[in-house]
Structure formats: C-alpha cells, structure tokens
Amino acid sequence: MRYRTLGPSGLLVSELCLGTMTFGGSEGIWGQIGQLRQEEADALVQTAIEAGINFIDTANVYAGGESERILGQSIRNLGLARDDVVIATKVLGPMGAGPNAAGASRAHVLAQAKASLTRLQMDHIDLYQIHGFDPVTPITETLEALDTLVRQGHVRYIGLSNWAAWQIVKAVGIAEARKLAPILSLQAYYTLVGRDLERDIVPMLQSEGIGLMVWSPLAGGFLSGKYSGGTAAGGRRASFNFPPVDLARGDAAVAVLREIAAERGCSVAQVALAWLLHQPVVTSVIVGAKRVDQLADNIGATGVSLSPGDLAALDAVTKLAPEYPGWMLERQAQYRAPFAAQKG
C-alpha cells in the first residue's frame, strides 16, 4: 500500500480508501446498495486496516446516518487508535423533512457536523466534504461555515464532491481572498467508462494542486466483468443502474480488460482499479464491498503494474471524443510547444 499527500497538505492517505456506502442499508436505495450489519462491517474495516488502508469515507446521508454510526462503532470494536485512521464524511443530502434539513447552508453544515461527530463517536472529522453543489446557498456562506468548524477544531481539512470545474475554482478563489480554510480535495466519479473529468476537471485539479478521490471506480460493478451487453449476472446494477454507462463502449473496454487480466493473472476489476492508480491526478480510489473476499480482490489491485502497452490499449478503446474548446486549445498550444519544456 502506498501513501500520498491529500492535496496541498501534509496529510498522508492510502492510495485505496474504504468506502462505507454498503453499511447499514435497510430499504430503498440504501437497501439496494448494501445492508451490512455491525459484525460484517467490522470484518471489512479490519481487512482494510490490515492491508494498510488508513483512509475511510462515509457520509451523513448513507442509510440515514447508519453508515456513520456503524463505522464509528467498528473503530471502537477493533480498538483502533483514532490518530491511525483518516475519517472522511460528507454533508448536503436531506436528513429530515423540513426545507432547511438539506443543502450547504451554514445552519445545515454546522448542525450536521455535530450530528456526524455524535454518530461516529469522535471529537473531530479529518476530512469534511460538501457532497454536491447547492444552487441556493452562496459559496461564501458554505466556505465560512467550514472555516468555522476548522477553527473550532471539529474538522481538520475540507473538501468538495461532485462540483463542476468552474464552481471549484470560484470556491478556491473565495477561500484564498478571505483567508478561509483551503480546499484540499474533490471526490468525483472517474473510470475507464466515465472519463468526462478529463475535459475540464482534471486539468483544473492539476493546476490548483487539489487531490482527487475517486468514487465508484468500477462503475457500479460494470468493470468487474460480470456484465455483458448490459445484462447483469447478479449484482446491484440489475436493479440500480448507476452510474450510467455507454454499453457499446463499456463492452469494448471490458474486452480489453479481460485480455490484460488474463496476461497478468489477475481479475478484471483489479486491472480497472490499477488503471486509476496509474493516473497522476488520482490521490485515492474509494473501494466498497459487501464481502471480505470482494474487498481483498480490490486491494490486490495495488500489486498490478500496467505496461505502457496496456495503458495505450485501454486509452485507445475508452478515450473521449474530441470536443471544443479542447481540440482548439490543443491545436493552438503547438504555437508555444518549443518553449513549454523551458517553462519554470
């Protein structure tokens, strides 16, 4: 297991992060994603820790708070030292019926941070993330609320999730101008069959030095290889088809993944995860599971090394179609190409 700094900080996190969205579900969407109870969750957390994973992600909205509660109890049940684990959680989604029971307002952010700490049985959250963009609340209000939590010691670092590039850059500018707690990370969807981030968000992250945490790295199980032509051979995509996948491109990608997996003597999922770990912009890949053997297989991806030929083959079958202004920027950049290497 390798460790990387999270954005422009000295905080070291493992290249794999344990996702806990499968903890605690009972009905509806959360029941479809996972219904793990305490003992099963303890086994997954223990497997992750023993493999060197020190980074665990959850959210207040997962199973209506049950994921946070179960995770917090797992930390206690396993006797883990608080400083040995980096705990990330998120806020935005509805946690009640009222109009102020959701969003990124100061009231909701502060109230939910306190509620998350209670469920986690902790006195601080290492990484507190805004789970999505709130079109109602001014960005400044959200950032000032997060800064308050950092100054109070309830939160150590802050991040965002599912924001557009322009929204993130605007937030970075506001934080810098007002001397608020800096934004360290973005949690976003990125896979071989979902490379949209590469158009604007990846260049922005690299420019600003912001870390990237990848959610659903197997595209909801699609890149595990157990789906063909959109037909599920078991798994949650049979009833919860998310994230959306272009099936024609997806099947082509899986075919190449299978070839590489056969050559490497590993699973298709491990190759898909290894591809992400080979991307310079990626800080940590969030892996979730319902069983210990699934998690162990995902952890095995850290030992899969892809050759330049493997990466080229995967890129050829999954690369994005040219889109404006990208193709124009690339073309015009050639005017200055001879001097690019001298920059700095």
Coordinates of N, CA, C and O in Angstrom, one line a residue, residues 98-162:
G98 N -37.9 19.0 6.7 CA -38.0 20.4 6.6 C -37.2 21.0 5.5 O -36.2 20.4 5.0
P99 N -37.5 22.2 5.0 CA -36.8 22.8 3.9 C -35.3 23.2 4.3 O -34.5 23.3 3.4
N100 N -35.0 23.3 5.6 CA -33.6 23.5 6.0 C -32.8 22.3 6.4 O -31.7 22.4 6.9
A101 N -33.4 21.1 6.1 CA -32.8 19.9 6.5 C -31.9 19.3 5.4 O -31.6 18.1 5.4
A102 N -31.5 20.1 4.5 CA -30.6 19.7 3.4 C -29.9 20.9 2.9 O -30.2 22.0 3.3
G103 N -28.9 20.7 2.1 CA -28.1 21.8 1.5 C -26.8 22.1 2.1 O -26.3 21.3 3.0
A104 N -26.2 23.2 1.7 CA -24.9 23.6 2.3 C -24.9 24.9 3.0 O -24.0 25.7 3.0
S105 N -26.1 25.2 3.6 CA -26.2 26.5 4.3 C -25.4 26.4 5.6 O -25.0 25.3 6.1
R106 N -25.1 27.5 6.2 CA -24.3 27.5 7.5 C -25.1 26.7 8.5 O -24.5 25.9 9.3
A107 N -26.4 26.9 8.6 CA -27.2 26.2 9.6 C -27.1 24.7 9.4 O -26.9 23.9 10.4
H108 N -27.2 24.2 8.2 CA -27.2 22.8 8.0 C -25.8 22.2 8.1 O -25.7 21.1 8.7
V109 N -24.8 22.8 7.6 CA -23.4 22.3 7.7 C -23.0 22.2 9.2 O -22.5 21.2 9.6
L110 N -23.2 23.2 10.0 CA -22.8 23.2 11.4 C -23.6 22.1 12.2 O -23.1 21.4 13.0
A111 N -24.9 22.1 11.9 CA -25.8 21.1 12.7 C -25.4 19.7 12.3 O -25.3 18.8 13.2
Q112 N -25.1 19.4 11.0 CA -24.8 18.1 10.6 C -23.4 17.6 11.0 O -23.2 16.4 11.2
A113 N -22.5 18.6 11.1 CA -21.2 18.2 11.5 C -21.3 17.7 13.0 O -20.6 16.7 13.3
K114 N -22.1 18.3 13.8 CA -22.2 17.9 15.2 C -22.9 16.5 15.2 O -22.5 15.7 16.0
A115 N -23.9 16.3 14.4 CA -24.6 15.1 14.3 C -23.7 13.9 13.9 O -23.8 12.8 14.4
S116 N -22.9 14.2 12.9 CA -21.9 13.2 12.4 C -20.9 12.8 13.5 O -20.6 11.6 13.6
L117 N -20.4 13.8 14.2 CA -19.5 13.5 15.3 C -20.1 12.6 16.3 O -19.5 11.7 16.9
T118 N -21.4 12.9 16.6 CA -22.1 12.1 17.6 C -22.2 10.6 17.1 O -21.9 9.7 17.9
R119 N -22.6 10.4 15.9 CA -22.8 9.1 15.3 C -21.4 8.4 15.2 O -21.3 7.2 15.5
L120 N -20.4 9.1 14.8 CA -19.1 8.5 14.7 C -18.4 8.3 16.1 O -17.4 7.6 16.1
Q121 N -18.9 8.9 17.1 CA -18.3 8.8 18.4 C -16.9 9.4 18.4 O -16.0 8.8 19.0
M122 N -16.7 10.5 17.8 CA -15.4 11.1 17.6 C -15.5 12.6 18.0 O -16.6 13.2 18.0
D123 N -14.4 13.2 18.3 CA -14.3 14.6 18.6 C -13.9 15.5 17.4 O -13.9 16.7 17.5
H124 N -13.5 14.8 16.3 CA -13.1 15.6 15.1 C -13.3 14.7 13.9 O -13.2 13.5 13.9
I125 N -13.6 15.4 12.7 CA -13.6 14.8 11.4 C -12.4 15.2 10.7 O -12.0 16.4 10.6
D126 N -11.7 14.2 10.1 CA -10.4 14.6 9.4 C -10.7 15.3 8.1 O -10.0 16.3 7.9
L127 N -11.6 14.8 7.3 CA -11.9 15.5 6.1 C -13.4 15.6 6.0 O -14.2 14.6 5.9
Y128 N -13.9 16.9 6.0 CA -15.4 17.2 5.9 C -15.6 17.7 4.5 O -15.1 18.7 4.1
Q129 N -16.5 17.0 3.7 CA -16.7 17.4 2.3 C -18.2 17.8 2.1 O -19.1 17.2 2.6
I130 N -18.3 18.8 1.2 CA -19.7 19.2 0.8 C -20.0 18.2 -0.4 O -19.3 18.2 -1.4
H131 N -21.1 17.5 -0.2 CA -21.4 16.3 -1.0 C -21.9 16.6 -2.4 O -22.0 15.8 -3.3
G132 N -22.2 17.9 -2.7 CA -22.6 18.3 -4.0 C -22.8 19.8 -4.0 O -22.7 20.5 -2.9
F133 N -23.1 20.4 -5.1 CA -23.3 21.9 -5.2 C -24.7 22.3 -4.8 O -25.7 21.7 -5.3
D134 N -24.8 23.2 -4.0 CA -26.1 23.7 -3.5 C -26.4 25.0 -4.3 O -25.7 26.1 -4.0
P135 N -27.3 25.0 -5.2 CA -27.6 26.2 -6.0 C -28.3 27.4 -5.2 O -28.4 28.5 -5.7
V136 N -28.8 27.1 -4.0 CA -29.5 28.1 -3.2 C -28.5 28.8 -2.3 O -28.7 30.1 -2.2
T137 N -27.5 28.2 -1.8 CA -26.6 28.8 -0.8 C -25.4 29.4 -1.5 O -24.8 28.8 -2.3
P138 N -25.1 30.7 -1.1 CA -23.9 31.3 -1.7 C -22.6 30.5 -1.3 O -22.6 30.0 -0.1
I139 N -21.7 30.3 -2.2 CA -20.5 29.6 -1.9 C -19.8 30.2 -0.7 O -19.2 29.4 0.1
T140 N -19.8 31.5 -0.6 CA -19.1 32.1 0.6 C -19.7 31.7 1.9 O -18.9 31.4 2.8
E141 N -21.0 31.6 2.0 CA -21.6 31.1 3.2 C -21.1 29.7 3.6 O -20.8 29.4 4.8
T142 N -21.1 28.8 2.6 CA -20.7 27.4 2.8 C -19.2 27.4 3.3 O -18.9 26.7 4.3
L143 N -18.3 28.1 2.6 CA -16.9 28.1 3.0 C -16.7 28.7 4.3 O -15.8 28.2 5.1
E144 N -17.4 29.7 4.7 CA -17.2 30.3 6.0 C -17.7 29.4 7.1 O -17.1 29.3 8.2
A145 N -18.8 28.6 6.9 CA -19.2 27.6 7.8 C -18.2 26.5 8.0 O -17.9 26.1 9.2
L146 N -17.6 26.1 6.9 CA -16.5 25.1 7.0 C -15.3 25.6 7.8 O -14.7 24.9 8.6
D147 N -15.0 26.9 7.5 CA -13.8 27.5 8.2 C -14.1 27.6 9.7 O -13.2 27.4 10.5
T148 N -15.3 27.9 10.1 CA -15.7 27.9 11.5 C -15.4 26.6 12.1 O -14.8 26.5 13.2
L149 N -15.8 25.5 11.5 CA -15.6 24.1 12.0 C -14.1 23.8 12.2 O -13.7 23.2 13.1
V150 N -13.3 24.3 11.2 CA -11.8 24.1 11.3 C -11.3 24.8 12.4 O -10.5 24.3 13.2
R151 N -11.7 26.1 12.6 CA -11.1 26.9 13.7 C -11.6 26.4 15.1 O -10.8 26.5 16.0
Q152 N -12.7 25.8 15.1 CA -13.2 25.2 16.4 C -12.5 23.9 16.7 O -12.6 23.4 17.8
G153 N -11.9 23.3 15.7 CA -11.2 22.0 15.9 C -12.0 20.8 15.7 O -11.6 19.6 15.8
H154 N -13.3 21.0 15.2 CA -14.2 19.9 14.9 C -13.8 19.2 13.6 O -14.2 18.0 13.4
V155 N -13.2 20.0 12.7 CA -12.8 19.5 11.4 C -11.4 19.8 11.1 O -11.0 21.0 11.5
R156 N -10.6 18.9 10.5 CA -9.2 19.2 10.3 C -9.0 19.8 8.9 O -8.2 20.7 8.7
Y157 N -9.6 19.2 7.9 CA -9.5 19.6 6.5 C -10.8 19.6 5.8 O -11.8 18.9 6.2
I158 N -10.9 20.3 4.7 CA -12.2 20.4 3.9 C -12.0 20.0 2.5 O -10.9 20.1 1.9
G159 N -13.1 19.4 1.9 CA -13.1 19.0 0.5 C -14.5 19.2 -0.1 O -15.5 19.6 0.6
L160 N -14.6 18.9 -1.4 CA -15.8 19.0 -2.1 C -16.1 17.7 -2.8 O -15.2 16.8 -2.9
S161 N -17.3 17.5 -3.3 CA -17.7 16.3 -4.1 C -18.7 16.7 -5.1 O -19.6 17.4 -4.8
N162 N -18.5 16.2 -6.3 CA -19.5 16.4 -7.4 C -19.7 17.8 -7.8 O -20.9 18.2 -8.1

